[in-house]
């Protein structure tokens, strides 16, 4: 079965499973940011991501987050901004944010079916100040593998 067919045959996550997927991804990122050790986060990524990017590249992608805590989200519900969906490449797309103050954490997480389960292929995280002129404190980071061209059928 090819990648797209496999992913499309997979059911969308329930709201509870979606929340767990988002929190596990972001809390793993939080641990990496606080410890400087991105090995576990890298290991949890989909095979196409791991084949394309090293641990050092992942660490560099999130350098702006180093030392910043985002673990306050652990006890908070996610606020979805788009319904979960599977795109034309077979990636599961999860979009939303957490109602945190004084900054808001938003995320765009893309998952690929890899090694028999949904695994991250893209992490796009933003922490934006809710105050109007505080853009200098915004944290934005993205790490993504091109799903279509990176051997996703493996």
C-alpha positions as protocol buffer text, in pm:
chain_id: "A"
residue {
  index: 1
  type: UNK
  ca { x: 0 y: 0 z: 0 }
}
residue {
  index: 2
  type: UNK
  ca { x: 143 y: 339 z: -86 }
}
residue {
  index: 3
  type: UNK
  ca { x: 185 y: 618 z: 169 }
}
residue {
  index: 4
  type: UNK
  ca { x: -115 y: 827 z: 63 }
}
residue {
  index: 5
  type: UNK
  ca { x: -350 y: 530 z: 62 }
}
residue {
  index: 6
  type: UNK
  ca { x: -221 y: 417 z: 401 }
}
residue {
  index: 7
  type: UNK
  ca { x: -265 y: 760 z: 557 }
}
residue {
  index: 8
  type: UNK
  ca { x: -606 y: 817 z: 402 }
}
residue {
  index: 9
  type: UNK
  ca { x: -722 y: 478 z: 529 }
}
residue {
  index: 10
  type: UNK
  ca { x: -630 y: 591 z: 878 }
}
residue {
  index: 11
  type: UNK
  ca { x: -909 y: 749 z: 1073 }
}
residue {
  index: 12
  type: UNK
  ca { x: -884 y: 1106 z: 1191 }
}
residue {
  index: 13
  type: UNK
  ca { x: -805 y: 1126 z: 1561 }
}
residue {
  index: 14
  type: UNK
  ca { x: -1083 y: 1177 z: 1811 }
}
residue {
  index: 15
  type: UNK
  ca { x: -1073 y: 1513 z: 1992 }
}
residue {
  index: 16
  type: UNK
  ca { x: -912 y: 1346 z: 2295 }
}
residue {
  index: 17
  type: UNK
  ca { x: -647 y: 1169 z: 2084 }
}
residue {
  index: 18
  type: UNK
  ca { x: -581 y: 1496 z: 1898 }
}
residue {
  index: 19
  type: UNK
  ca { x: -523 y: 1671 z: 2231 }
}
residue {
  index: 20
  type: UNK
  ca { x: -282 y: 1397 z: 2342 }
}
residue {
  index: 21
  type: UNK
  ca { x: -92 y: 1412 z: 2011 }
}
residue {
  index: 22
  type: UNK
  ca { x: -56 y: 1791 z: 2034 }
}
residue {
  index: 23
  type: UNK
  ca { x: 50 y: 1792 z: 2398 }
}
residue {
  index: 24
  type: UNK
  ca { x: 300 y: 1506 z: 2359 }
}
residue {
  index: 25
  type: UNK
  ca { x: 460 y: 1687 z: 2063 }
}
residue {
  index: 26
  type: UNK
  ca { x: 477 y: 2025 z: 2237 }
}
residue {
  index: 27
  type: UNK
  ca { x: 588 y: 1890 z: 2575 }
}
residue {
  index: 28
  type: UNK
  ca { x: 861 y: 1685 z: 2405 }
}
residue {
  index: 29
  type: UNK
  ca { x: 968 y: 2007 z: 2230 }
}
residue {
  index: 30
  type: UNK
  ca { x: 958 y: 2184 z: 2568 }
}
residue {
  index: 31
  type: UNK
  ca { x: 1186 y: 1921 z: 2723 }
}
residue {
  index: 32
  type: UNK
  ca { x: 1429 y: 1953 z: 2431 }
}
residue {
  index: 33
  type: UNK
  ca { x: 1431 y: 2332 z: 2459 }
}
residue {
  index: 34
  type: UNK
  ca { x: 1499 y: 2324 z: 2834 }
}
residue {
  index: 35
  type: UNK
  ca { x: 1768 y: 2055 z: 2827 }
}
residue {
  index: 36
  type: UNK
  ca { x: 1928 y: 2133 z: 2493 }
}
residue {
  index: 37
  type: UNK
  ca { x: 1897 y: 1762 z: 2408 }
}
residue {
  index: 38
  type: UNK
  ca { x: 1690 y: 1715 z: 2092 }
}
residue {
  index: 39
  type: UNK
  ca { x: 1758 y: 1341 z: 2053 }
}
residue {
  index: 40
  type: UNK
  ca { x: 1417 y: 1227 z: 2183 }
}
residue {
  index: 41
  type: UNK
  ca { x: 1226 y: 1481 z: 1975 }
}
residue {
  index: 42
  type: UNK
  ca { x: 1425 y: 1377 z: 1668 }
}
residue {
  index: 43
  type: UNK
  ca { x: 1356 y: 1008 z: 1739 }
}
residue {
  index: 44
  type: UNK
  ca { x: 982 y: 1078 z: 1759 }
}
residue {
  index: 45
  type: UNK
  ca { x: 976 y: 1245 z: 1417 }
}
residue {
  index: 46
  type: UNK
  ca { x: 863 y: 1058 z: 1105 }
}
residue {
  index: 47
  type: UNK
  ca { x: 1128 y: 869 z: 911 }
}
residue {
  index: 48
  type: UNK
  ca { x: 1131 y: 1120 z: 617 }
}
residue {
  index: 49
  type: UNK
  ca { x: 1209 y: 1398 z: 866 }
}
residue {
  index: 50
  type: UNK
  ca { x: 1484 y: 1200 z: 1040 }
}
residue {
  index: 51
  type: UNK
  ca { x: 1641 y: 1110 z: 705 }
}
residue {
  index: 52
  type: UNK
  ca { x: 1648 y: 1471 z: 593 }
}
residue {
  index: 53
  type: UNK
  ca { x: 1741 y: 1654 z: 915 }
}
residue {
  index: 54
  type: UNK
  ca { x: 1994 y: 1583 z: 1187 }
}
residue {
  index: 55
  type: UNK
  ca { x: 1947 y: 1640 z: 1560 }
}
residue {
  index: 56
  type: UNK
  ca { x: 2173 y: 1946 z: 1527 }
}
residue {
  index: 57
  type: UNK
  ca { x: 1953 y: 2090 z: 1250 }
}
residue {
  index: 58
  type: UNK
  ca { x: 1644 y: 2041 z: 1466 }
}
residue {
  index: 59
  type: UNK
  ca { x: 1816 y: 2210 z: 1759 }
}
residue {
  index: 60
  type: UNK
  ca { x: 1909 y: 2505 z: 1538 }
}
residue {
  index: 61
  type: UNK
  ca { x: 1549 y: 2535 z: 1411 }
}
residue {
  index: 62
  type: UNK
  ca { x: 1427 y: 2588 z: 1767 }
}
residue {
  index: 63
  type: UNK
  ca { x: 1721 y: 2796 z: 1894 }
}
residue {
  index: 64
  type: UNK
  ca { x: 1488 y: 3092 z: 1962 }
}
residue {
  index: 65
  type: UNK
  ca { x: 1294 y: 2874 z: 2208 }
}
residue {
  index: 66
  type: UNK
  ca { x: 1599 y: 2756 z: 2404 }
}
residue {
  index: 67
  type: UNK
  ca { x: 1538 y: 2798 z: 2775 }
}
residue {
  index: 68
  type: UNK
  ca { x: 1175 y: 2908 z: 2733 }
}
residue {
  index: 69
  type: UNK
  ca { x: 905 y: 2711 z: 2913 }
}
residue {
  index: 70
  type: UNK
  ca { x: 593 y: 2613 z: 2721 }
}
residue {
  index: 71
  type: UNK
  ca { x: 491 y: 2344 z: 2970 }
}
residue {
  index: 72
  type: UNK
  ca { x: 201 y: 2555 z: 3107 }
}
residue {
  index: 73
  type: UNK
  ca { x: -7 y: 2400 z: 2829 }
}
residue {
  index: 74
  type: UNK
  ca { x: -5 y: 2058 z: 2999 }
}
residue {
  index: 75
  type: UNK
  ca { x: -320 y: 2124 z: 3199 }
}
residue {
  index: 76
  type: UNK
  ca { x: -496 y: 2339 z: 2942 }
}
residue {
  index: 77
  type: UNK
  ca { x: -738 y: 2232 z: 2670 }
}
residue {
  index: 78
  type: UNK
  ca { x: -637 y: 2283 z: 2308 }
}
residue {
  index: 79
  type: UNK
  ca { x: -839 y: 2530 z: 2101 }
}
residue {
  index: 80
  type: UNK
  ca { x: -857 y: 2399 z: 1746 }
}
residue {
  index: 81
  type: UNK
  ca { x: -857 y: 2663 z: 1475 }
}
residue {
  index: 82
  type: UNK
  ca { x: -918 y: 2414 z: 1194 }
}
residue {
  index: 83
  type: UNK
  ca { x: -1078 y: 2071 z: 1192 }
}
residue {
  index: 84
  type: UNK
  ca { x: -818 y: 1793 z: 1169 }
}
residue {
  index: 85
  type: UNK
  ca { x: -782 y: 1676 z: 811 }
}
residue {
  index: 86
  type: UNK
  ca { x: -567 y: 1464 z: 585 }
}
residue {
  index: 87
  type: UNK
  ca { x: -419 y: 1663 z: 296 }
}
residue {
  index: 88
  type: UNK
  ca { x: -349 y: 1552 z: -61 }
}
residue {
  index: 89
  type: UNK
  ca { x: -4 y: 1421 z: 38 }
}
residue {
  index: 90
  type: UNK
  ca { x: -155 y: 1202 z: 311 }
}
residue {
  index: 91
  type: UNK
  ca { x: -39 y: 1421 z: 600 }
}
residue {
  index: 92
  type: UNK
  ca { x: -259 y: 1468 z: 905 }
}
residue {
  index: 93
  type: UNK
  ca { x: -286 y: 1841 z: 981 }
}
residue {
  index: 94
  type: UNK
  ca { x: -356 y: 1965 z: 1334 }
}
residue {
  index: 95
  type: UNK
  ca { x: -397 y: 2342 z: 1389 }
}
residue {
  index: 96
  type: UNK
  ca { x: -479 y: 2538 z: 1702 }
}
residue {
  index: 97
  type: UNK
  ca { x: -361 y: 2731 z: 2002 }
}
residue {
  index: 98
  type: UNK
  ca { x: -374 y: 2747 z: 2379 }
}
residue {
  index: 99
  type: UNK
  ca { x: -544 y: 3032 z: 2564 }
}
residue {
  index: 100
  type: UNK
  ca { x: -238 y: 3138 z: 2758 }
}
residue {
  index: 101
  type: UNK
  ca { x: -158 y: 3488 z: 2878 }
}
residue {
  index: 102
  type: UNK
  ca { x: 24 y: 3720 z: 2845 }
}
residue {
  index: 103
  type: UNK
  ca { x: 136 y: 3530 z: 2533 }
}
residue {
  index: 104
  type: UNK
  ca { x: -52 y: 3287 z: 2313 }
}
residue {
  index: 105
  type: UNK
  ca { x: 104 y: 2961 z: 2195 }
}
residue {
  index: 106
  type: UNK
  ca { x: -21 y: 2854 z: 1853 }
}
residue {
  index: 107
  type: UNK
  ca { x: 79 y: 2544 z: 1660 }
}
residue {
  index: 108
  type: UNK
  ca { x: 60 y: 2382 z: 1320 }
}
residue {
  index: 109
  type: UNK
  ca { x: 158 y: 2017 z: 1344 }
}
residue {
  index: 110
  type: UNK
  ca { x: 170 y: 1786 z: 1045 }
}
residue {
  index: 111
  type: UNK
  ca { x: 194 y: 1411 z: 1090 }
}
residue {
  index: 112
  type: UNK
  ca { x: 289 y: 1140 z: 842 }
}
residue {
  index: 113
  type: UNK
  ca { x: 212 y: 773 z: 871 }
}
residue {
  index: 114
  type: UNK
  ca { x: 557 y: 637 z: 953 }
}
residue {
  index: 115
  type: UNK
  ca { x: 655 y: 304 z: 1099 }
}
residue {
  index: 116
  type: UNK
  ca { x: 289 y: 215 z: 1150 }
}
residue {
  index: 117
  type: UNK
  ca { x: 179 y: 528 z: 1338 }
}
residue {
  index: 118
  type: UNK
  ca { x: 125 y: 900 z: 1298 }
}
residue {
  index: 119
  type: UNK
  ca { x: 460 y: 1075 z: 1355 }
}
residue {
  index: 120
  type: UNK
  ca { x: 554 y: 1439 z: 1321 }
}
residue {
  index: 121
  type: UNK
  ca { x: 682 y: 1565 z: 989 }
}
residue {
  index: 122
  type: UNK
  ca { x: 636 y: 1939 z: 1062 }
}
residue {
  index: 123
  type: UNK
  ca { x: 639 y: 2140 z: 1384 }
}
residue {
  index: 124
  type: UNK
  ca { x: 546 y: 2506 z: 1346 }
}
residue {
  index: 125
  type: UNK
  ca { x: 514 y: 2681 z: 1683 }
}
residue {
  index: 126
  type: UNK
  ca { x: 458 y: 3047 z: 1761 }
}
residue {
  index: 127
  type: UNK
  ca { x: 446 y: 3224 z: 2096 }
}
residue {
  index: 128
  type: UNK
  ca { x: 305 y: 3570 z: 2039 }
}
residue {
  index: 129
  type: UNK
  ca { x: 254 y: 3844 z: 2289 }
}
residue {
  index: 130
  type: UNK
  ca { x: -109 y: 3947 z: 2320 }
}
residue {
  index: 131
  type: UNK
  ca { x: 8 y: 4303 z: 2382 }
}
residue {
  index: 132
  type: UNK
  ca { x: -9 y: 4516 z: 2068 }
}
residue {
  index: 133
  type: UNK
  ca { x: 349 y: 4645 z: 2040 }
}
residue {
  index: 134
  type: UNK
  ca { x: 545 y: 4356 z: 2187 }
}
residue {
  index: 135
  type: UNK
  ca { x: 634 y: 4180 z: 1861 }
}
residue {
  index: 136
  type: UNK
  ca { x: 1001 y: 4176 z: 1959 }
}
residue {
  index: 137
  type: UNK
  ca { x: 916 y: 3913 z: 2220 }
}
residue {
  index: 138
  type: UNK
  ca { x: 748 y: 3683 z: 1970 }
}
residue {
  index: 139
  type: UNK
  ca { x: 905 y: 3341 z: 1932 }
}
residue {
  index: 140
  type: UNK
  ca { x: 856 y: 3165 z: 1601 }
}
residue {
  index: 141
  type: UNK
  ca { x: 1013 y: 2838 z: 1496 }
}
residue {
  index: 142
  type: UNK
  ca { x: 948 y: 2582 z: 1227 }
}
residue {
  index: 143
  type: UNK
  ca { x: 1102 y: 2249 z: 1134 }
}
residue {
  index: 144
  type: UNK
  ca { x: 959 y: 2062 z: 837 }
}
residue {
  index: 145
  type: UNK
  ca { x: 1045 y: 1790 z: 593 }
}
residue {
  index: 146
  type: UNK
  ca { x: 903 y: 1793 z: 243 }
}
residue {
  index: 147
  type: UNK
  ca { x: 668 y: 1498 z: 262 }
}
residue {
  index: 148
  type: UNK
  ca { x: 615 y: 1459 z: -111 }
}
residue {
  index: 149
  type: UNK
  ca { x: 982 y: 1441 z: -202 }
}
residue {
  index: 150
  type: UNK
  ca { x: 1151 y: 1269 z: 89 }
}
residue {
  index: 151
  type: UNK
  ca { x: 1089 y: 899 z: 52 }
}
residue {
  index: 152
  type: UNK
  ca { x: 757 y: 904 z: 236 }
}
residue {
  index: 153
  type: UNK
  ca { x: 665 y: 558 z: 109 }
}
residue {
  index: 154
  type: UNK
  ca { x: 910 y: 392 z: 348 }
}
